[in-house]
Tab-separated table of C-alpha atoms in Angstrom:
chain	number	residue	atom	x	y	z
W	1	UNK	CA	23.459	-22.586	5.345
W	2	UNK	CA	22.118	-20.632	8.298
W	3	UNK	CA	21.213	-16.993	7.733
W	4	UNK	CA	20.838	-14.173	10.247
W	5	UNK	CA	18.121	-11.777	9.085
W	6	UNK	CA	16.522	-8.776	10.745
W	7	UNK	CA	12.759	-9.144	11.135
W	8	UNK	CA	10.519	-6.102	11.636
W	9	UNK	CA	6.982	-7.377	12.376
W	10	UNK	CA	5.431	-3.900	12.064
W	11	UNK	CA	1.971	-3.182	13.439
W	12	UNK	CA	-1.660	-3.715	12.466
W	13	UNK	CA	-1.674	-6.932	10.428
W	14	UNK	CA	2.131	-6.839	10.256
W	15	UNK	CA	2.820	-9.385	13.033
W	16	UNK	CA	0.290	-11.807	11.530
W	17	UNK	CA	1.672	-11.780	7.992
W	18	UNK	CA	5.314	-11.822	9.111
W	19	UNK	CA	4.631	-14.826	11.337
W	20	UNK	CA	3.008	-16.525	8.347
W	21	UNK	CA	6.142	-16.049	6.245
W	22	UNK	CA	8.375	-17.236	9.096
W	23	UNK	CA	6.278	-20.434	9.363
W	24	UNK	CA	6.376	-21.099	5.612
W	25	UNK	CA	10.129	-20.611	5.416
W	26	UNK	CA	10.625	-22.957	8.357
W	27	UNK	CA	8.421	-25.556	6.672
W	28	UNK	CA	10.578	-25.228	3.554
W	29	UNK	CA	13.639	-26.158	5.600
W	30	UNK	CA	15.316	-22.762	5.708
W	31	UNK	CA	17.650	-22.180	8.621
W	32	UNK	CA	17.194	-18.555	9.668
W	33	UNK	CA	17.985	-16.836	12.927
W	34	UNK	CA	15.560	-13.909	13.024
W	35	UNK	CA	16.637	-10.791	14.909
W	36	UNK	CA	13.296	-9.213	15.818
W	37	UNK	CA	13.040	-5.439	16.192
W	38	UNK	CA	10.089	-3.083	16.492
W	39	UNK	CA	9.531	0.087	14.464
W	40	UNK	CA	6.905	2.797	14.331
W	41	UNK	CA	4.224	3.111	16.966
W	42	UNK	CA	5.159	-0.220	18.569
W	43	UNK	CA	8.753	0.896	19.016
W	44	UNK	CA	7.716	4.364	20.158
W	45	UNK	CA	5.584	2.933	22.937
W	46	UNK	CA	8.631	1.078	24.244
W	47	UNK	CA	11.553	3.392	23.475
W	48	UNK	CA	10.055	6.768	22.430
W	49	UNK	CA	11.811	6.242	19.088
W	50	UNK	CA	10.124	5.153	15.866
W	51	UNK	CA	13.421	3.931	14.369
W	52	UNK	CA	15.521	2.667	17.267
W	53	UNK	CA	19.296	2.629	16.799
W	54	UNK	CA	19.311	-1.085	17.661
W	55	UNK	CA	17.081	-1.763	14.651
W	56	UNK	CA	19.270	0.201	12.242
W	57	UNK	CA	22.421	-1.434	13.649
W	58	UNK	CA	20.859	-4.868	13.157
W	59	UNK	CA	20.154	-4.203	9.481
W	60	UNK	CA	23.616	-2.735	8.927
W	61	UNK	CA	25.141	-5.819	10.524
W	62	UNK	CA	22.988	-8.437	8.795
W	63	UNK	CA	22.675	-6.589	5.460
W	64	UNK	CA	19.150	-7.999	4.972
W	65	UNK	CA	15.760	-7.396	6.603
W	66	UNK	CA	12.171	-8.541	6.131
W	67	UNK	CA	9.666	-5.895	7.154
W	68	UNK	CA	5.936	-5.996	7.837
W	69	UNK	CA	3.720	-2.947	7.252
W	70	UNK	CA	4.068	0.006	9.617
W	71	UNK	CA	1.328	2.594	10.190
W	72	UNK	CA	2.055	6.164	9.085
W	73	UNK	CA	-0.226	8.781	10.700
W	74	UNK	CA	-2.041	10.974	8.171
W	75	UNK	CA	-1.643	14.734	8.539
W	76	UNK	CA	-0.216	14.549	12.041
W	77	UNK	CA	2.015	12.541	14.356
W	78	UNK	CA	5.464	11.154	13.556
W	79	UNK	CA	6.992	11.170	10.090
W	80	UNK	CA	6.899	8.095	7.870
W	81	UNK	CA	8.936	5.220	9.265
W	82	UNK	CA	9.289	3.780	5.767
W	83	UNK	CA	10.807	7.006	4.441
W	84	UNK	CA	13.003	7.353	7.511
W	85	UNK	CA	14.337	3.820	7.165
W	86	UNK	CA	15.165	4.298	3.497
W	87	UNK	CA	16.969	7.562	4.161
W	88	UNK	CA	18.850	6.273	7.223
W	89	UNK	CA	20.245	3.291	5.293
W	90	UNK	CA	20.419	5.032	1.900
W	91	UNK	CA	18.109	2.437	0.372
W	92	UNK	CA	17.987	4.454	-2.804
W	93	UNK	CA	16.290	1.924	-5.093
W	94	UNK	CA	12.740	0.638	-4.688
W	95	UNK	CA	11.966	-2.398	-6.836
W	96	UNK	CA	8.400	-3.619	-7.362
W	97	UNK	CA	7.768	-6.459	-9.821
W	98	UNK	CA	4.131	-6.636	-10.929
W	99	UNK	CA	2.978	-9.937	-12.417
W	100	UNK	CA	-0.228	-11.948	-12.609
W	101	UNK	CA	-0.526	-14.783	-10.117
W	102	UNK	CA	-2.127	-18.092	-11.117
W	103	UNK	CA	-5.742	-18.337	-10.076
W	104	UNK	CA	-6.002	-14.674	-9.042
W	105	UNK	CA	-8.655	-12.908	-11.098
W	106	UNK	CA	-7.717	-9.510	-12.514
W	107	UNK	CA	-8.665	-7.255	-15.386
W	108	UNK	CA	-5.571	-8.198	-17.369
W	109	UNK	CA	-3.512	-11.287	-18.149
W	110	UNK	CA	0.186	-11.670	-18.941
W	111	UNK	CA	1.185	-8.548	-17.004
W	112	UNK	CA	4.945	-8.465	-16.404
W	113	UNK	CA	6.107	-5.031	-15.284
W	114	UNK	CA	9.080	-3.889	-13.236
W	115	UNK	CA	8.778	-0.613	-11.317
W	116	UNK	CA	12.093	1.034	-10.404
W	117	UNK	CA	11.517	4.006	-8.117
W	118	UNK	CA	14.041	6.450	-6.675
W	119	UNK	CA	13.616	6.119	-2.930
W	120	UNK	CA	15.341	8.913	-1.005
W	121	UNK	CA	14.405	12.375	-2.284
W	122	UNK	CA	11.779	14.239	-4.369
W	123	UNK	CA	8.819	15.535	-2.305
W	124	UNK	CA	9.420	12.654	0.105
W	125	UNK	CA	12.425	14.547	1.444
W	126	UNK	CA	9.792	15.998	3.786
W	127	UNK	CA	11.061	19.566	3.617
W	128	UNK	CA	7.930	21.590	4.418
W	129	UNK	CA	7.217	24.829	6.195
W	130	UNK	CA	4.404	27.286	6.671
W	131	UNK	CA	5.143	30.481	4.763
W	132	UNK	CA	2.268	32.388	6.348
W	133	UNK	CA	-0.933	31.093	7.952
W	134	UNK	CA	-2.862	29.267	5.255
W	135	UNK	CA	0.138	28.868	2.926
W	136	UNK	CA	2.459	25.846	3.121
W	137	UNK	CA	5.482	25.210	0.937
W	138	UNK	CA	6.914	21.751	0.196
W	139	UNK	CA	10.295	21.450	-1.501
W	140	UNK	CA	10.850	18.936	-4.286
W	141	UNK	CA	14.477	17.797	-4.222
W	142	UNK	CA	15.954	16.184	-7.336
W	143	UNK	CA	19.708	15.639	-7.572
W	144	UNK	CA	21.917	14.435	-10.378
W	145	UNK	CA	23.539	11.914	-8.011
W	146	UNK	CA	20.310	10.196	-6.956
W	147	UNK	CA	18.823	10.308	-10.453
W	148	UNK	CA	21.953	8.779	-11.968
W	149	UNK	CA	22.091	6.096	-9.278
W	150	UNK	CA	18.519	4.973	-9.866
W	151	UNK	CA	18.959	5.049	-13.646
W	152	UNK	CA	22.048	2.849	-13.361
W	153	UNK	CA	20.140	0.479	-11.079
W	154	UNK	CA	17.312	0.202	-13.622
W	155	UNK	CA	19.596	-0.436	-16.578
W	156	UNK	CA	21.756	-2.913	-14.641
W	157	UNK	CA	18.589	-4.763	-13.612
W	158	UNK	CA	17.321	-4.774	-17.193
W	159	UNK	CA	20.575	-6.232	-18.504
W	160	UNK	CA	20.830	-8.865	-15.755
W	161	UNK	CA	17.210	-9.986	-16.151
W	162	UNK	CA	17.046	-9.813	-19.963
W	163	UNK	CA	14.489	-7.016	-20.089
W	164	UNK	CA	14.087	-5.188	-23.374
W	165	UNK	CA	12.907	-1.640	-22.703
W	166	UNK	CA	13.064	1.096	-20.065
W	167	UNK	CA	10.528	3.920	-19.902
W	168	UNK	CA	11.522	7.005	-17.912
W	169	UNK	CA	8.409	8.694	-16.503
W	170	UNK	CA	8.382	12.413	-15.711
W	171	UNK	CA	6.589	15.763	-15.765
W	172	UNK	CA	9.393	17.764	-17.343
W	173	UNK	CA	6.967	19.678	-19.530
W	174	UNK	CA	5.951	21.550	-16.355
W	175	UNK	CA	8.820	20.989	-13.889
W	176	UNK	CA	11.535	21.724	-16.392
W	177	UNK	CA	14.416	21.993	-13.926
W	178	UNK	CA	13.698	19.195	-11.440
W	179	UNK	CA	12.200	16.560	-13.717
W	180	UNK	CA	14.416	17.892	-16.480
W	181	UNK	CA	17.465	16.992	-14.387
W	182	UNK	CA	16.016	13.540	-13.765
W	183	UNK	CA	15.601	13.006	-17.514
W	184	UNK	CA	19.076	14.328	-18.317
W	185	UNK	CA	20.519	11.812	-15.852
W	186	UNK	CA	18.485	8.951	-17.321
W	187	UNK	CA	19.506	9.863	-20.857
W	188	UNK	CA	23.182	9.904	-19.915
W	189	UNK	CA	22.944	6.354	-18.573
W	190	UNK	CA	20.785	5.212	-21.501
W	191	UNK	CA	23.511	6.253	-23.939
W	192	UNK	CA	25.749	3.561	-22.452
W	193	UNK	CA	23.150	0.892	-23.286
W	194	UNK	CA	21.996	1.894	-26.751
W	195	UNK	CA	22.880	-1.526	-28.185
W	196	UNK	CA	21.046	-3.699	-25.665
W	197	UNK	CA	18.162	-1.786	-24.007
W	198	UNK	CA	15.524	0.332	-25.759
W	199	UNK	CA	14.824	3.639	-24.022
W	200	UNK	CA	11.775	5.909	-24.139
W	201	UNK	CA	10.159	8.671	-22.085
W	202	UNK	CA	6.549	9.355	-21.128
W	203	UNK	CA	4.858	12.171	-19.243
W	204	UNK	CA	3.436	10.721	-16.041
W	205	UNK	CA	-0.249	11.419	-16.675
W	206	UNK	CA	-0.064	10.012	-20.195
W	207	UNK	CA	1.891	7.024	-18.863
W	208	UNK	CA	-0.892	6.261	-16.376
W	209	UNK	CA	-3.482	6.289	-19.131
W	210	UNK	CA	-1.274	4.075	-21.288
W	211	UNK	CA	-0.792	1.594	-18.441
W	212	UNK	CA	-4.537	1.242	-18.048
W	213	UNK	CA	-5.167	0.877	-21.784
W	214	UNK	CA	-2.094	-1.029	-23.014
W	215	UNK	CA	-0.039	-2.361	-20.084
W	216	UNK	CA	1.350	-5.164	-22.224
W	217	UNK	CA	3.465	-2.669	-24.160
W	218	UNK	CA	5.418	-1.544	-21.077
W	219	UNK	CA	8.404	-3.290	-19.514
W	220	UNK	CA	10.666	-1.558	-16.956
W	221	UNK	CA	9.394	1.772	-15.605
W	222	UNK	CA	11.948	4.230	-14.182
W	223	UNK	CA	10.518	6.978	-11.966
W	224	UNK	CA	11.288	9.617	-9.348
W	225	UNK	CA	9.972	8.941	-5.856
W	226	UNK	CA	6.441	10.381	-5.872
W	227	UNK	CA	5.461	9.200	-9.353
W	228	UNK	CA	6.946	5.797	-8.520
W	229	UNK	CA	4.775	5.476	-5.431
W	230	UNK	CA	1.605	6.325	-7.340
W	231	UNK	CA	2.332	4.320	-10.490
W	232	UNK	CA	3.398	1.206	-8.588
W	233	UNK	CA	0.034	1.128	-6.795
W	234	UNK	CA	-1.756	1.670	-10.103
W	235	UNK	CA	0.133	-1.284	-11.578
W	236	UNK	CA	-0.727	-3.437	-8.559
W	237	UNK	CA	-4.363	-2.813	-9.431
W	238	UNK	CA	-3.770	-4.412	-12.820
W	239	UNK	CA	-3.051	-7.812	-11.234
W	240	UNK	CA	-5.378	-7.963	-8.236
W	241	UNK	CA	-4.278	-5.294	-5.773
W	242	UNK	CA	-1.665	-4.513	-3.175
W	243	UNK	CA	-2.201	-7.828	-1.414
W	244	UNK	CA	-0.511	-9.799	-4.192
W	245	UNK	CA	2.561	-7.758	-5.168
W	246	UNK	CA	5.997	-7.640	-3.497
W	247	UNK	CA	8.501	-4.873	-2.895
W	248	UNK	CA	12.163	-4.408	-2.029
W	249	UNK	CA	14.473	-1.541	-1.114
W	250	UNK	CA	18.131	-1.738	-2.101
W	251	UNK	CA	21.148	0.270	-1.015
W	252	UNK	CA	24.818	-0.314	-1.650
W	253	UNK	CA	25.216	-2.240	1.595
W	254	UNK	CA	21.749	-3.355	2.740
W	255	UNK	CA	18.385	-4.515	1.425
W	256	UNK	CA	14.965	-4.398	3.098
W	257	UNK	CA	12.132	-6.508	1.677
W	258	UNK	CA	8.561	-5.473	2.443
W	259	UNK	CA	4.959	-5.771	1.326
W	260	UNK	CA	3.714	-2.626	-0.388
W	261	UNK	CA	0.332	-2.578	1.341
W	262	UNK	CA	-0.568	-0.802	4.580
W	263	UNK	CA	-1.076	-2.073	8.104
W	264	UNK	CA	-4.880	-2.517	7.744
W	265	UNK	CA	-5.678	-1.825	11.421
W	266	UNK	CA	-9.363	-2.546	10.791
W	267	UNK	CA	-8.628	-6.272	10.462
W	268	UNK	CA	-5.639	-6.496	12.806
W	269	UNK	CA	-5.708	-9.546	15.103
W	270	UNK	CA	-8.747	-10.899	13.224
W	271	UNK	CA	-6.770	-13.635	11.411
W	272	UNK	CA	-8.070	-12.364	8.067
W	273	UNK	CA	-4.962	-10.863	6.457
W	274	UNK	CA	-3.532	-12.185	3.203
W	275	UNK	CA	0.223	-12.858	3.630
W	276	UNK	CA	0.869	-13.263	-0.111
W	277	UNK	CA	2.483	-9.866	-0.686
W	278	UNK	CA	4.960	-10.281	2.156
W	279	UNK	CA	5.628	-13.880	1.150
W	280	UNK	CA	6.472	-12.774	-2.392
W	281	UNK	CA	8.727	-10.076	-0.921
W	282	UNK	CA	10.361	-12.788	1.159
W	283	UNK	CA	10.934	-14.845	-1.988
W	284	UNK	CA	12.715	-11.853	-3.515
W	285	UNK	CA	14.818	-11.852	-0.355
W	286	UNK	CA	15.649	-15.544	-0.780
W	287	UNK	CA	16.781	-14.910	-4.351
W	288	UNK	CA	18.911	-12.037	-3.043
W	289	UNK	CA	20.711	-14.201	-0.441
W	290	UNK	CA	21.275	-17.110	-2.821
W	291	UNK	CA	18.450	-19.415	-1.682
W	292	UNK	CA	16.970	-19.635	-5.169
W	293	UNK	CA	16.123	-23.335	-5.033
W	294	UNK	CA	14.072	-22.881	-1.879
W	295	UNK	CA	12.462	-19.752	-3.305
W	296	UNK	CA	11.373	-21.731	-6.344
W	297	UNK	CA	9.903	-24.454	-4.134
W	298	UNK	CA	7.942	-21.998	-1.996
W	299	UNK	CA	6.718	-20.108	-5.048
W	300	UNK	CA	5.455	-23.365	-6.519
W	301	UNK	CA	3.640	-24.088	-3.258
W	302	UNK	CA	1.955	-20.688	-3.265
W	303	UNK	CA	0.981	-21.106	-6.923
W	304	UNK	CA	-0.527	-24.507	-6.217
W	305	UNK	CA	-2.694	-23.166	-3.387
W	306	UNK	CA	-3.859	-20.242	-5.499
W	307	UNK	CA	-4.593	-22.447	-8.509
W	308	UNK	CA	-6.773	-24.936	-6.649
W	309	UNK	CA	-8.718	-22.080	-5.057
W	310	UNK	CA	-9.916	-24.256	-2.184
W	311	UNK	CA	-8.173	-22.121	0.443
W	312	UNK	CA	-8.274	-18.390	-0.156
W	313	UNK	CA	-8.336	-15.361	2.070
W	314	UNK	CA	-11.280	-12.992	1.953
W	315	UNK	CA	-9.631	-10.456	-0.362
W	316	UNK	CA	-9.146	-13.211	-2.945
W	317	UNK	CA	-12.794	-14.222	-2.865
W	318	UNK	CA	-12.571	-16.956	-0.244
W	319	UNK	CA	-13.254	-17.272	3.450
W	320	UNK	CA	-10.015	-18.807	4.770
W	321	UNK	CA	-8.170	-17.365	7.722
W	322	UNK	CA	-4.539	-16.272	7.587
W	323	UNK	CA	-3.686	-19.419	9.538
W	324	UNK	CA	-5.538	-21.746	7.170
W	325	UNK	CA	-3.964	-20.152	4.093
W	326	UNK	CA	-0.524	-20.446	5.667
W	327	UNK	CA	-1.168	-24.072	6.637
W	328	UNK	CA	-2.115	-24.883	3.036
W	329	UNK	CA	1.130	-23.437	1.676
W	330	UNK	CA	3.150	-25.246	4.345
W	331	UNK	CA	1.584	-28.542	3.275
W	332	UNK	CA	2.522	-27.899	-0.365
W	333	UNK	CA	6.062	-26.935	0.598
W	334	UNK	CA	6.435	-30.138	2.635
W	335	UNK	CA	5.070	-32.270	-0.215
């Protein structure tokens, strides 16, 4: 079956790691017509838009996109392209599985966590203004609709994937109205699953400490946007870092799969980037579009390369280039 999928190469190391995934999928025999579209600074240089209408229309038409990292200026410049894309397409659910990879050294073993993060509101709504010089106010937006939607997504995922427990993470001891509403929404959904999914709640700071001390006791984590962003990066650190964990954004009509790491401009065009995170995101995409057999084959190829350890990128303790690492996986996939 031939698929038509939107491809957003991104910037920095984005074009290098996306091209790696494209090569591996081709080697695995997948038939994909990629519709390539720019976003962020690359798109702005061409169109004076960071999220061109043609890009959004492509995703709406194809329903699926694979996205490389896109630079977000810090403290100035245009607003986050990632946030803008999620809001424009109502990609309300961010899903980040965190698992150990074979042959990748980390502080923990047998980590198997699922991060479910609300993706469209909270402080990431970007509603800020200067009250008076030297005083800035940012508005935290929490709605019953979005909180209920993400809770339903988490519980549906848990049921479908035979997970046992969901932990809602919050700061309702301080933000009693906003995080309190989030918890009320989670509890309402949890009541419909009392017989099949265990439910608990943890304050976000205590949850972070618990994740560092006893990550094996956690299962599915359900969080508002900001806490989800922070905790998902913390969990990535448990298994080797942002270079080895995938991510996906789901809406009712579309899904965008992306690596969770940044654009790493310091090594852009140096052929040093590790494509593993985007490849794993691409494998989530293959599962999503029904190409599970091919996803399993590619995952086995990646695992084999990581296990032998002969070809590794610099961040994994080796000296292989992006090209060499990609070539090694392609050989395994062909085998």
